[in-house]
Coordinates of C-alpha atoms in Angstrom, one line a residue:
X177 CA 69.1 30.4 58.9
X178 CA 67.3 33.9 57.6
X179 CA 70.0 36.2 56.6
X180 CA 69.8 40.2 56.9
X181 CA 70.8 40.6 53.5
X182 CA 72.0 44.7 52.8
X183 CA 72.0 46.0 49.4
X184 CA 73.3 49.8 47.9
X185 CA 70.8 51.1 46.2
X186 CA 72.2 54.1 43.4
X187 CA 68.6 55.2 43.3
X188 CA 68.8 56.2 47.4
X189 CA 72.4 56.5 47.6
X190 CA 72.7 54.4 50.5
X191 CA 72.8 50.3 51.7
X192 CA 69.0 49.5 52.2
X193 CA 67.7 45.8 53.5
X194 CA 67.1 43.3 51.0
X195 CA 62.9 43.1 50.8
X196 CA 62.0 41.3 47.3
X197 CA 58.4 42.4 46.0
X198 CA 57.4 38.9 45.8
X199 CA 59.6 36.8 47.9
X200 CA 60.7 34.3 47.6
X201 CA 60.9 35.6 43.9
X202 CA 63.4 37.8 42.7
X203 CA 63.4 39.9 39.8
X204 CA 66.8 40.9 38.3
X205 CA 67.4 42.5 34.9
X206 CA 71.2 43.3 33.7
X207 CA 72.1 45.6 30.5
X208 CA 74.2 43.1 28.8
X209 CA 76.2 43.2 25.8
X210 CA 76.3 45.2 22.3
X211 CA 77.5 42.4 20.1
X212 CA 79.7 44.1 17.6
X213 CA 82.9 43.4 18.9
X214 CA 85.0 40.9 21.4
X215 CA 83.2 41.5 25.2
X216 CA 85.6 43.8 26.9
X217 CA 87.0 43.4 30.3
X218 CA 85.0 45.7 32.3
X219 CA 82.0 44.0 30.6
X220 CA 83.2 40.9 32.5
X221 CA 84.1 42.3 35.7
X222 CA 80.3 43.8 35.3
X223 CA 78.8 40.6 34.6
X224 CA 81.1 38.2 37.3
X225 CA 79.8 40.4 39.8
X226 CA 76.2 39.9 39.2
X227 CA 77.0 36.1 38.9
X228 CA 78.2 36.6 42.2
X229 CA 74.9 38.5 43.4
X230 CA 72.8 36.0 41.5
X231 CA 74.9 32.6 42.9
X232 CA 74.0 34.3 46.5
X233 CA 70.5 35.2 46.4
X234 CA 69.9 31.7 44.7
X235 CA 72.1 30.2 47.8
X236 CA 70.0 31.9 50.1
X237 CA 67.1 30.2 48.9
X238 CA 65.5 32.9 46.6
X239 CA 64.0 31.9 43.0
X240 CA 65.9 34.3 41.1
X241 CA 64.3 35.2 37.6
X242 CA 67.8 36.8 35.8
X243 CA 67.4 38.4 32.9
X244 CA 70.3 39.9 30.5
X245 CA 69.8 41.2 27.1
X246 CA 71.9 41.4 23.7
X247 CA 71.3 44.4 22.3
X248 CA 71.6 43.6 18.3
X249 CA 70.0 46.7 17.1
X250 CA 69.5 50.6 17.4
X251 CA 72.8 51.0 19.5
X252 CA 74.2 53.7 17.5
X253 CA 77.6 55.3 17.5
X254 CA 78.1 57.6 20.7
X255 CA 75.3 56.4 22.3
X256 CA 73.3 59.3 20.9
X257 CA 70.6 59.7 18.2
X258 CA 72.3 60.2 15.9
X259 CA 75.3 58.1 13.2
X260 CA 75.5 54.5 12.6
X261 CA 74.4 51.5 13.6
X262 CA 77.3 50.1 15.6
X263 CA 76.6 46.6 13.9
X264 CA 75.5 47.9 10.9
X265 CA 78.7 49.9 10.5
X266 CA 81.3 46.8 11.5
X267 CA 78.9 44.6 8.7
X268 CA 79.5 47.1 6.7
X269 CA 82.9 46.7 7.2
X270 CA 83.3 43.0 6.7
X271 CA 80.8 42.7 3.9
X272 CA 78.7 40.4 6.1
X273 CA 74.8 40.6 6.8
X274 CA 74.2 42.2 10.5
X275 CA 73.1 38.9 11.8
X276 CA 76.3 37.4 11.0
X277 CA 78.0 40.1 13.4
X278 CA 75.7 39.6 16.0
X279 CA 76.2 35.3 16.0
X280 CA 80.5 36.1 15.8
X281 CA 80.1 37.9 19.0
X282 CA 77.3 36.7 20.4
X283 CA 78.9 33.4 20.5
X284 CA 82.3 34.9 21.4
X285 CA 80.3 36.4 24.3
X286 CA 79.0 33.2 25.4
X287 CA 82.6 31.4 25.4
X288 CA 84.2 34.3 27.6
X289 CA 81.2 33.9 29.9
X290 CA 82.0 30.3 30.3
X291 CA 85.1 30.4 30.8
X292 CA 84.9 32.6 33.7
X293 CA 82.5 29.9 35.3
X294 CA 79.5 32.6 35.4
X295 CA 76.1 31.1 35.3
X296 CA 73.7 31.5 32.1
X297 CA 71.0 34.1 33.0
X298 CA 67.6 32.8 33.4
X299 CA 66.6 34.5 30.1
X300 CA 68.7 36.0 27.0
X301 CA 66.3 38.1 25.1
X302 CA 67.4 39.9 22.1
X303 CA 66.5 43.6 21.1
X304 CA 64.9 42.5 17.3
X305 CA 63.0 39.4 18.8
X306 CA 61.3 42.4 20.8
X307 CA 60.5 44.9 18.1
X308 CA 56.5 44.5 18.7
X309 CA 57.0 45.1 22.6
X310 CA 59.3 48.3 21.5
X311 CA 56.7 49.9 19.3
X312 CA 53.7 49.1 21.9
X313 CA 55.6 51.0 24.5
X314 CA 55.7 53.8 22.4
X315 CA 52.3 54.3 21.3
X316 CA 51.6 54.1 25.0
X317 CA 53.7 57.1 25.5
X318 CA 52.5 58.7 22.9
X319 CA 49.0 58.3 24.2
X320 CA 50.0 59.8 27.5
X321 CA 51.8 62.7 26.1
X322 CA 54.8 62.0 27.2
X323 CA 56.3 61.7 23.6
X324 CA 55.9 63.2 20.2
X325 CA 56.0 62.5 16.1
X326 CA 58.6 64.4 14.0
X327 CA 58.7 62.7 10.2
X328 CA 58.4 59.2 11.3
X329 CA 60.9 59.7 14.1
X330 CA 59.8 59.7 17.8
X331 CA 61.1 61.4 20.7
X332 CA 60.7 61.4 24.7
X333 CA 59.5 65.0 25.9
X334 CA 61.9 65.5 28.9
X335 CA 60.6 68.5 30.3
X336 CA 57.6 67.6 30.2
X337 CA 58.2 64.7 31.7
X338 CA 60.1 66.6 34.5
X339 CA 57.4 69.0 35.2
X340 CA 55.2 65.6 36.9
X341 CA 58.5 63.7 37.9
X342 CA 61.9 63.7 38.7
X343 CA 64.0 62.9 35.7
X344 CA 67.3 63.3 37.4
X345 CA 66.3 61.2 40.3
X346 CA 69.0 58.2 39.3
X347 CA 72.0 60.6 38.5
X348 CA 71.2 63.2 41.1
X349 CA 71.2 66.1 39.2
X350 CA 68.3 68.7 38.3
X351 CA 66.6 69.6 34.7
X352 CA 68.5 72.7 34.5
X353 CA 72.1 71.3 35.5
X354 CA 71.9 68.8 32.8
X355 CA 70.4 70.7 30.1
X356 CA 73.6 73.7 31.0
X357 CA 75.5 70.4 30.4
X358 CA 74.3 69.2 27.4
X359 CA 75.7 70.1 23.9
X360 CA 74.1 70.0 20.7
X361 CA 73.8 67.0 18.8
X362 CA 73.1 66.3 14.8
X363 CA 69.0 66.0 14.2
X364 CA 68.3 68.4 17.6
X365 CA 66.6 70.4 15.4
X366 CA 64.2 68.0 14.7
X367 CA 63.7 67.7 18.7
X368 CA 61.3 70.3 21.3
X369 CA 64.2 69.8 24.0
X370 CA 68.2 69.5 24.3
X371 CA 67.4 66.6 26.0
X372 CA 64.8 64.9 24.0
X373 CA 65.9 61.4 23.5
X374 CA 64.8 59.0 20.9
X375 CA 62.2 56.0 21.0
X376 CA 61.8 55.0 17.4
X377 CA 64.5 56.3 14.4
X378 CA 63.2 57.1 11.1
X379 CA 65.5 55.1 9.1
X380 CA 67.7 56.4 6.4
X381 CA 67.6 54.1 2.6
X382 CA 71.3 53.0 3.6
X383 CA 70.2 52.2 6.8
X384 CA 70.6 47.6 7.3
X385 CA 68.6 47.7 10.1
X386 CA 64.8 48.3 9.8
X387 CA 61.3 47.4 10.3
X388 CA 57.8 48.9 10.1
X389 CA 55.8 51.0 12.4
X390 CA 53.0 52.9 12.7
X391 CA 55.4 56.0 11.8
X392 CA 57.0 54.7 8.9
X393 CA 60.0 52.4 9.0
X394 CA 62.3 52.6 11.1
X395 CA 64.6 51.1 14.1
X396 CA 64.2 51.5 17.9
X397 CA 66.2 53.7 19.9
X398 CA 68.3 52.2 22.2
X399 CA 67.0 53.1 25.4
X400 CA 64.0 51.1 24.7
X401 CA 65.0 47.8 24.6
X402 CA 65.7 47.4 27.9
X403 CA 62.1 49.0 29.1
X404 CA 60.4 46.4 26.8
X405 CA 62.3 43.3 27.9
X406 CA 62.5 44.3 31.4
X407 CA 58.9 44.7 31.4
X408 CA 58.1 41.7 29.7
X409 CA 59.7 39.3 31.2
X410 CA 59.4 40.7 35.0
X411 CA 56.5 43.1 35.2
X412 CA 56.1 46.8 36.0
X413 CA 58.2 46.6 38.6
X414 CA 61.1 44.1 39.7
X415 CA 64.0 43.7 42.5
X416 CA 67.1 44.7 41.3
X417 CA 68.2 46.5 37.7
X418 CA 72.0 46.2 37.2
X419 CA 74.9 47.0 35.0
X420 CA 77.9 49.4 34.7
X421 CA 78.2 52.5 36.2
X422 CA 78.5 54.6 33.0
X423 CA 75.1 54.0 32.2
X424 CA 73.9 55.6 35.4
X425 CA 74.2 59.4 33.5
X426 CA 72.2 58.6 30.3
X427 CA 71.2 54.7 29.6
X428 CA 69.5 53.8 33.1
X429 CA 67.9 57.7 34.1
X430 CA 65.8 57.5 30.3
X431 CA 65.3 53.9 31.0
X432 CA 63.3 54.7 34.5
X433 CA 61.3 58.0 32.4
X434 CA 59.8 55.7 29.8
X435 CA 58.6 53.2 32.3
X436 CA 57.2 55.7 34.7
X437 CA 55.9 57.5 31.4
X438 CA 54.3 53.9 30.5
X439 CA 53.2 52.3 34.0
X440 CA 53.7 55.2 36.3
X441 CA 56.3 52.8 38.1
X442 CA 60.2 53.0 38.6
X443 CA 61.4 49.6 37.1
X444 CA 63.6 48.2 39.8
X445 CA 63.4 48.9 43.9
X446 CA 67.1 48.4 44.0
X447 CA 69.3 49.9 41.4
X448 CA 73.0 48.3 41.8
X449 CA 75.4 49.7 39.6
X450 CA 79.3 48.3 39.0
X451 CA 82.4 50.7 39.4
X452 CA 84.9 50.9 36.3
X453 CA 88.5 49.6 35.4
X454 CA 91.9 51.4 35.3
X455 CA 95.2 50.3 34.9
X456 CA 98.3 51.3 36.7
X457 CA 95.8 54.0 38.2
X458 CA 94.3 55.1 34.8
X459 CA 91.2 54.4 33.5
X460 CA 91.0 51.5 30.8
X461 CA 90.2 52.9 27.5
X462 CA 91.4 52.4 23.5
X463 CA 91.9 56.0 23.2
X464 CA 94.9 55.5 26.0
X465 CA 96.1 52.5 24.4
X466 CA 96.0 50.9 27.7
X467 CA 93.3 48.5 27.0
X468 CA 93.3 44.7 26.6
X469 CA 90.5 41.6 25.9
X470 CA 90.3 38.7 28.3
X471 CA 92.0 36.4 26.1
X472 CA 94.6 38.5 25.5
X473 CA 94.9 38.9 29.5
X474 CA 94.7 34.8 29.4
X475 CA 97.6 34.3 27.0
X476 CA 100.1 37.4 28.1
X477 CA 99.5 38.5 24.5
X478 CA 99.4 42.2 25.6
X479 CA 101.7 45.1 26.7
X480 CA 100.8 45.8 30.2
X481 CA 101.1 42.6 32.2
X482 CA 104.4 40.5 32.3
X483 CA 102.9 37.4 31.8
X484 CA 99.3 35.7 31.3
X485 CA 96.6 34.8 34.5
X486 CA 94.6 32.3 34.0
X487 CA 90.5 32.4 34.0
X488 CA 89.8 31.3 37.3
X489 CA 92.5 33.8 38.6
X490 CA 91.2 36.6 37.2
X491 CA 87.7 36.4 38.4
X492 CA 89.7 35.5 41.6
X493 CA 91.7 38.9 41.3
X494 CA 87.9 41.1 40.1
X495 CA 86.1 39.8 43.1
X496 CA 89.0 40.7 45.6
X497 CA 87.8 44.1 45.1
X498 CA 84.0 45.2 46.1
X499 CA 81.8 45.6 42.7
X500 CA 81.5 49.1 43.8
X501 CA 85.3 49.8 44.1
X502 CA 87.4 50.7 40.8
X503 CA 89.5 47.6 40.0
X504 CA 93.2 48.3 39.0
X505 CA 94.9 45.8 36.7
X506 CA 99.2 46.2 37.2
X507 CA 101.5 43.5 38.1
X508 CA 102.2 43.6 41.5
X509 CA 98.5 43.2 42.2
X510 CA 97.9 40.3 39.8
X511 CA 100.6 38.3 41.2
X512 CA 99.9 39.2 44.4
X513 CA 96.5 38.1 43.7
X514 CA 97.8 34.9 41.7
X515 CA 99.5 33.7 45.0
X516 CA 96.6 34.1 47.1
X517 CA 94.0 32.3 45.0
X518 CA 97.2 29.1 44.8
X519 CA 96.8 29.2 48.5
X520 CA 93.0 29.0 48.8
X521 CA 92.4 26.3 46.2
X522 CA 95.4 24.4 47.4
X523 CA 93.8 24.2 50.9
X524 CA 90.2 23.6 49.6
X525 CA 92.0 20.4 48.2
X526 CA 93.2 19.1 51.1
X527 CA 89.6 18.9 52.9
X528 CA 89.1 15.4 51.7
X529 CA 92.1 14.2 53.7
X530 CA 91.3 15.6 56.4
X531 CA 91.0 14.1 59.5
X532 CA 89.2 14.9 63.1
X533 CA 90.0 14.2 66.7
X534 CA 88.5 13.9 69.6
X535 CA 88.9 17.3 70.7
X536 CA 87.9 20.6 69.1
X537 CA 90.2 23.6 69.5
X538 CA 88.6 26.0 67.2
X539 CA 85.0 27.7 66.5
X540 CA 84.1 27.0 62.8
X541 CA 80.7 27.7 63.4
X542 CA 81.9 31.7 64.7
X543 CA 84.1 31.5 61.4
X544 CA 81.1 30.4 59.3
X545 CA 78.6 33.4 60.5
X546 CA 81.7 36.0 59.4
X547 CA 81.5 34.5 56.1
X548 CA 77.4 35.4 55.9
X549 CA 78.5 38.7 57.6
X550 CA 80.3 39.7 54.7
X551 CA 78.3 38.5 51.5
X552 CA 75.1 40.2 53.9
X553 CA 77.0 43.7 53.2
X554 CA 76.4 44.4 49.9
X555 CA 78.0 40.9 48.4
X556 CA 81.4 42.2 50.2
X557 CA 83.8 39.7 48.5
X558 CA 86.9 40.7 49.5
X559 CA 85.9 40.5 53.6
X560 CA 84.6 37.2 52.4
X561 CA 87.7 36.0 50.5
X562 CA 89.7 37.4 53.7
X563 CA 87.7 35.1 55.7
X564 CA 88.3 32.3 53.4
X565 CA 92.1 32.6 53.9
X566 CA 91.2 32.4 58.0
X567 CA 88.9 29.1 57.0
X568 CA 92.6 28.4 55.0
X569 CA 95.2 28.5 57.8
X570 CA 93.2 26.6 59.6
X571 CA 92.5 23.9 57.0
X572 CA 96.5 23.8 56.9
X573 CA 97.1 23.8 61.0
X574 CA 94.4 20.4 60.5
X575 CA 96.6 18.7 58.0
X576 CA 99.9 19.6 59.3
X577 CA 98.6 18.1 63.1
X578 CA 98.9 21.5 64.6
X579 CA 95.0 22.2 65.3
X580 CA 92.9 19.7 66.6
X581 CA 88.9 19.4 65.2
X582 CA 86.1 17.2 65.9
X583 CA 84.1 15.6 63.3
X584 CA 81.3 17.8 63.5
X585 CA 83.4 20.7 63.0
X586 CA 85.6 19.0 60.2
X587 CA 82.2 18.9 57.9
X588 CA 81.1 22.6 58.7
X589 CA 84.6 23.2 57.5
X590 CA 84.2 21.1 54.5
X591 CA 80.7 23.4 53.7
X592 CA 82.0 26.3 54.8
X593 CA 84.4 26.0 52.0
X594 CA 81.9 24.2 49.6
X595 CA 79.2 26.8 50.0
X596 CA 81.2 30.3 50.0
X597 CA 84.1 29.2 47.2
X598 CA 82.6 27.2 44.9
X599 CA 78.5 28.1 44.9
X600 CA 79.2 31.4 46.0
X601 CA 82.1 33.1 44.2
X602 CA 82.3 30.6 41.3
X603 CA 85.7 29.3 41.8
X604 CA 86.7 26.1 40.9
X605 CA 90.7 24.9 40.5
X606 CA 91.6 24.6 36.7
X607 CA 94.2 22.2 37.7
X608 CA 93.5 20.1 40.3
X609 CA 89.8 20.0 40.2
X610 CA 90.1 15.8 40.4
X611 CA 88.8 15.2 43.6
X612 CA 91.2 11.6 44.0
X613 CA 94.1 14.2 44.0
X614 CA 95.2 15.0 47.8
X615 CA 94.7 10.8 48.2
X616 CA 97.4 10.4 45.2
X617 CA 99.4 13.3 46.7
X618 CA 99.4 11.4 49.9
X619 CA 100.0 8.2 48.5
X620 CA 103.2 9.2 47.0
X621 CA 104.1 11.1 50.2
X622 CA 104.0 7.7 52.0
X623 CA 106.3 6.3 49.3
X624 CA 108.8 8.5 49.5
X625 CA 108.8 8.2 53.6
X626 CA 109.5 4.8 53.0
X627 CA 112.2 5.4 50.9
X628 CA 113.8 7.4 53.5
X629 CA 112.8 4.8 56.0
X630 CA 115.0 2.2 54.0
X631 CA 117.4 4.8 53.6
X632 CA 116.9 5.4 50.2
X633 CA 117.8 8.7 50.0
X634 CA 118.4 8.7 46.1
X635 CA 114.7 7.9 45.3
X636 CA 113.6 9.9 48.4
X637 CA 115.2 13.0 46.8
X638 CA 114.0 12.2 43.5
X639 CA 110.4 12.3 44.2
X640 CA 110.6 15.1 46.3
X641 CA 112.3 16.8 43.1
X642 CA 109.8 15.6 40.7
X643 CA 106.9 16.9 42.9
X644 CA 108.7 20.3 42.9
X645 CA 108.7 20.5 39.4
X646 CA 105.2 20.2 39.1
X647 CA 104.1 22.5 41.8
X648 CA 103.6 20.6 44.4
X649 CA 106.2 21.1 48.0
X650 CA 106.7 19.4 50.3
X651 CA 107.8 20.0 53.9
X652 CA 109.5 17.8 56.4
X653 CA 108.8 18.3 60.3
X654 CA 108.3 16.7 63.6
X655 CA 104.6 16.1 63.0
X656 CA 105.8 14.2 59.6
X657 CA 105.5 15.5 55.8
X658 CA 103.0 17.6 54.3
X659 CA 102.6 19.0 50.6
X660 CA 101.1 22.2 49.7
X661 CA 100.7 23.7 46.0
X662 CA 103.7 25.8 44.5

């Protein structure tokens, strides 16, 4: 059935219906990682929520083009014009060519990506397998004045720019506001404006990074590489640009300026942004010491949390909260969260034994429609995962006799349940993902009521022990005995 997808878009400040350029393509570029260190976590809570925003369009039938880049070059310290290479600086460091800094964590990036069950993008481009596009870009600004020479360095003319178009049209905030708000920076004077931004960097001798250009050699700014590789790989214009919210201010408003300076066209009709991190209430950061990596958060190796959570719990506990929403790590909320996901994936293992009746004395279609409902207003995954807990309880009422369902409704159930928590948030159940499970859960069930039934009470006991042990409960009633996950 057609779904009334709605999307916020940061560019209008308000949910607008999903309308792709080209349907049923869809165009979607994310900023991804700067490989010099282990990805952080609110690099992953960025990226598991556009896994979940890519997993739906694709369920709803679109051909989704996804691109996310590495940038391995021209990020510098600050994210300003000015210092060291971040790459450079940590090869520096080590003693090790740039390149091997950018495999380490490029493959470290990978792993962490994996683990968390997200889906490869379409396409992985690389900022120095793009250096031509980057320099062609330029010289087309150059050409249409929108950017200037200064000894082999070349900047964006901002107010220039501004006096044609709206350069604070993504961060909501006008030429003179952000230029009262701007401080000054080493190399400004080489610059017309405060907020003259680089495209190409003449490169110092010390400098690891470089290549030649028409200006003498140099290295791209950073800004650039996403222009080049969003361009390249999905035109002028494209469906949805994405990434973290702290690269509305800066990152994403020069991003739009170059390609309207270039092609006269804002990149992306619908520009979805994720919110940030905090813990205990305060934002995430080094500085506060209250920061941690995912495997750290995996292991309990860290001195926030009491213990660790595992993969599939996490991504669990970042898409309880709405992309848009800040996420707060503490211990109450991860084990709070820890018990709900047990009690969702230990009812999505008991659909296999279940069986139907005659009658049916519940609407899974109704239940169904609630779930589309919720992924329809802007990917909401916690009203989704609350409607997964309904699609739970009554999962359990089926297996424990207590609700009756026909076969018809006992596979909507079973797709229901397929669809939303497996294709759609990317869940799967590190521990019980063998589908024979429930029947060898029941199995054994059946041997311990025949214990009892011979009186047995000895071996009855122990099984019912053993089963504890391992996670597994079991209850006794009128209706007969039924297990359920720890």
């Amino acid at each position: 059935m057609k779904q009334n997808l709605f999307v916020y878009n940061t560019l209008t400040r308000k949910k607008e219906q999903f309308e792709p350029l080209n349907a049923p393509h869809v165009g979607m570029y994310v900023c991804g990682p700067t490989v010099y260190s282990d990805v952080h976590l609110g690099n992953c809570r960025t990226y598991i929520s556009f896994d979940l925003i890519f997993r739906y369009l694709t369920h709803l039938g679109y051909k989704v083009r996804y691109v996310r880049n590495v940038t391995d070059a021209g990020h510098l310290e600050g994210d300003t014009d000015e210092g060291e290479d971040k790459i450079s600086k940590k090869a520096k460091l080590a003693r090790l060519e740039p390149m091997e800094i950018v495999q380490k964590y490029t493959v470290g990036f990978r792993e962490v990506m994996k683990i968390f069950n997200n889906l490869p993008p379409s396409i992985e481009p690389t900022a120095t397998g793009h250096i031509i596009e980057q320099i062609e870009l330029v010289k087309v600004m150059l050409d249409n004045g929108f950017a200037y020479e200064v000894d082999g360095s070349v900047y964006f003319d901002v107010e220039k720019y501004n006096a044609t178009h709206d350069y604070g049209m993504l961060n909501g905030r006008n030429l003179e506001e952000l230029l009262n708000n701007t401080r000054t920076l080493g190399g400004q004077q080489e610059k017309h404006g405060k907020l003259d931004f680089a495209l190409w960097i003449k490169a110092k001798p010390e400098h690891l990074m470089k290549w030649p250009s028409p200006w003498g050699v140099g290295f791209p700014g950073w800004h650039l590489e996403c222009s080049a590789m969003s361009h390249k790989y999905l035109g002028d214009q494209f469906d949805i640009h994405g990434g973290g919210l702290d690269l509305v201010p800066t990152h994403h408003t020069n991003e739009i300026a170059q390609n309207v300076a270039c092609c006269g066209k804002n990149p992306a009709k619908y520009w979805v942004h994720t919110n940030m991190l905090t813990v205990n209430g305060q934002k995430m950061s080094k500085s506060l010491g209250n920061s941690f990596l995912p495997d750290e958060l995996f292991t309990g190796n860290n001195h926030i949390l009491n213990k660790g959570y595992s993969p599939m719990m996490v991504r669990f506990f970042m898409l309880q909260a709405h992309y848009r929403s800040t996420l707060d790590f503490g211990n109450e909320a991860m084990e709070a969260s820890e018990k709900g996901f047990k009690r969702l994936m230990t009812a999505f293992g008991l659909l296999g034994g279940l069986k139907a009746s005659g009658a049916n004395e519940y609407d899974v279609a109704a239940l169904k429609q609630k779930c589309y409902e919720a992924m329809n207003d802007d990917f909401n995954s916690p009203v989704l995962i609350a409607e997964l807990f309904e699609a739970s309880r009554v999962i359990n009422s089926v297996h424990a006799g207590k609700l009756k369902l026909d076969v018809e409704n006992i596979e909507l159930l079973k797709e229901l349940m397929n669809t939303f928590v497996i294709d759609v948030l990317g869940l799967k159940d590190e521990h019980t993902e063998n589908e024979e499970l429930p029947k060898v859960l029941d199995f054994i069930v059946k041997l311990r009521n025949e214990a009892k039934g011979n009186k047995d009470y000895a071996t009855s006991d122990r099984i019912r022990d053993g089963l504890q042990k391992i996670g597994f409960q079991l209850k006794d009633s009128k209706e007969g005995t039924t297990w359920s996950k720890v």
